[in-house]
Coordinates of C-alpha atoms in Angstrom, one line a residue:
M1 CA -194.6 60.1 -104.3
G2 CA -197.6 60.4 -102.2
K3 CA -198.1 57.8 -99.2
D4 CA -201.1 56.2 -101.1
A5 CA -199.2 55.8 -104.3
V6 CA -198.8 52.3 -105.6
P7 CA -196.8 52.2 -108.7
R8 CA -198.2 50.0 -111.6
E9 CA -196.3 47.0 -112.3
C10 CA -195.4 47.4 -115.9
S11 CA -192.7 46.2 -118.4
V12 CA -192.5 49.7 -119.8
A13 CA -191.3 51.0 -116.4
D14 CA -188.9 48.0 -116.1
A15 CA -187.5 48.7 -119.6
L16 CA -187.1 52.3 -118.9
Q17 CA -185.0 51.5 -115.8
V18 CA -182.4 50.0 -118.4
V19 CA -182.8 52.2 -121.5
G20 CA -184.9 55.1 -120.4
E21 CA -182.4 57.9 -120.5
R22 CA -181.6 60.1 -123.4
W23 CA -177.8 59.2 -123.8
T24 CA -178.6 55.5 -123.6
L25 CA -181.0 55.6 -126.5
L26 CA -178.6 57.9 -128.5
V27 CA -175.9 55.2 -127.9
I28 CA -178.3 52.5 -129.2
R29 CA -179.1 54.7 -132.3
E30 CA -175.4 55.1 -133.3
L31 CA -174.8 51.4 -132.8
V32 CA -177.8 50.6 -135.1
Y33 CA -176.3 53.1 -137.6
G34 CA -173.0 51.4 -137.5
V35 CA -171.0 53.7 -135.5
R36 CA -169.0 51.3 -133.1
R37 CA -166.1 53.4 -131.6
F38 CA -166.2 55.4 -128.5
D39 CA -165.0 58.7 -130.2
G40 CA -167.7 58.4 -133.0
I41 CA -170.4 57.8 -130.3
V42 CA -169.2 60.9 -128.5
R43 CA -169.2 62.9 -131.6
N44 CA -172.5 61.9 -132.9
T45 CA -174.5 61.9 -129.6
G46 CA -172.9 65.2 -127.8
A47 CA -172.6 63.1 -124.6
A48 CA -169.9 63.9 -122.2
R49 CA -167.2 61.1 -122.3
D50 CA -167.7 60.1 -118.6
I51 CA -171.5 60.0 -119.1
L52 CA -171.0 57.8 -122.2
T53 CA -168.5 55.6 -120.4
T54 CA -171.2 55.0 -117.7
R55 CA -174.0 54.3 -120.2
L56 CA -171.9 51.9 -122.2
R57 CA -171.0 50.0 -119.0
K58 CA -174.7 49.8 -118.0
L59 CA -175.7 48.5 -121.5
E60 CA -172.8 46.0 -121.3
D61 CA -174.0 44.9 -117.9
A62 CA -177.5 44.6 -119.2
G63 CA -176.4 42.3 -122.1
I64 CA -177.4 45.0 -124.7
V65 CA -174.0 45.7 -126.1
R66 CA -170.7 43.9 -125.9
R67 CA -167.2 45.2 -126.2
E68 CA -164.8 43.9 -128.7
P69 CA -161.0 44.8 -129.0
Y70 CA -160.1 46.3 -132.3
S71 CA -156.5 47.3 -131.3
S72 CA -154.0 45.6 -128.9
R73 CA -151.5 48.3 -128.5
P74 CA -152.9 50.2 -126.9
V75 CA -156.0 48.0 -126.1
R76 CA -159.1 49.7 -127.7
Y77 CA -162.5 48.5 -127.9
E78 CA -165.5 49.0 -130.1
Y79 CA -169.1 48.3 -129.2
R80 CA -171.5 46.1 -130.9
L81 CA -175.2 45.4 -130.3
T82 CA -176.2 42.0 -128.9
S83 CA -179.3 40.2 -130.3
K84 CA -181.1 41.8 -127.2
G85 CA -179.8 45.2 -128.4
W86 CA -180.8 44.8 -131.9
E87 CA -184.4 44.2 -130.8
L88 CA -184.4 47.9 -129.7
S89 CA -183.9 49.1 -133.1
D90 CA -187.8 48.6 -133.7
V91 CA -188.4 50.8 -130.7
L92 CA -186.2 53.4 -132.2
S93 CA -187.8 53.2 -135.7
V94 CA -191.3 53.7 -134.1
L95 CA -190.0 56.6 -131.9
M96 CA -188.3 58.1 -135.0
K97 CA -191.5 57.9 -137.0
W98 CA -193.4 59.7 -134.3
G99 CA -190.7 62.3 -134.1
D100 CA -190.8 62.8 -137.9
R101 CA -194.7 63.2 -137.9
H102 CA -195.0 65.5 -134.7
L103 CA -191.7 67.3 -134.6
N104 CA -190.2 67.5 -138.1
P105 CA -193.1 67.0 -140.5
D106 CA -191.6 69.1 -143.2
D107 CA -188.1 67.7 -143.3
P108 CA -187.3 64.6 -141.4
P109 CA -183.6 64.6 -140.7
V110 CA -183.1 61.0 -141.5
R111 CA -185.0 58.7 -143.8
W112 CA -184.7 54.9 -143.9
I113 CA -185.0 53.0 -147.1
H114 CA -186.2 49.4 -146.8
T115 CA -184.5 46.5 -148.9
C116 CA -187.6 46.6 -151.1
G117 CA -186.7 50.2 -152.3
E118 CA -189.4 52.1 -150.5
R119 CA -189.1 54.5 -147.5
L120 CA -189.5 52.4 -144.4
E121 CA -192.6 53.1 -142.5
P122 CA -192.6 51.1 -139.3
Q123 CA -196.0 49.9 -137.9
V124 CA -196.8 47.9 -134.9
V125 CA -199.3 45.2 -135.9
C126 CA -201.0 42.2 -134.2
T127 CA -199.0 39.1 -135.2
H128 CA -202.3 37.0 -135.2
C129 CA -204.5 39.2 -137.4
G130 CA -202.2 41.7 -138.9
R131 CA -204.2 44.8 -137.9
P132 CA -202.6 48.0 -136.4
A133 CA -201.9 47.4 -132.6
L134 CA -203.8 50.3 -131.6
E135 CA -207.1 49.0 -133.1
G136 CA -208.6 47.2 -130.5
G137 CA -205.7 46.5 -128.0
H138 CA -206.6 46.6 -124.4
P139 CA -204.4 45.8 -121.3
T140 CA -204.8 42.6 -119.1
G141 CA -202.7 41.2 -116.4
R142 CA -201.4 42.1 -113.0
G143 CA -200.4 45.6 -113.9
A144 CA -203.7 46.4 -115.9
R145 CA -205.7 48.1 -113.2
T146 CA -207.7 51.2 -114.5
A147 CA -208.3 53.0 -111.2

């Protein structure tokens, strides 16, 4: 980083300190899909066991996942998302939509069906007017400098 660099204050940067690593997001994906045991998460993410252990501890320390015992002899745990962790499912669904459109347009590897019976198409909208967030949004606040 250059001597004149002044990193922008930003909640995106702050969030990435917690979840901005590939294996971390893939762990969250697996928990959203209902895979809760360590071996299943290893299998479905491809993460090395030591890396996965470190990521799960970090997520637990951040209050995103919690460990719950499912066996007492030997003691074994499964992992569950907290309400804080479940909020990240919206982030993953929008990221998946982007990947489907730009990386797998002909054959998305996973499709989600909403309870209404139709394919889930996540969209970020303004809660006040209902318009898409990208229509007219602009940054304000202490981290919003443009130069």
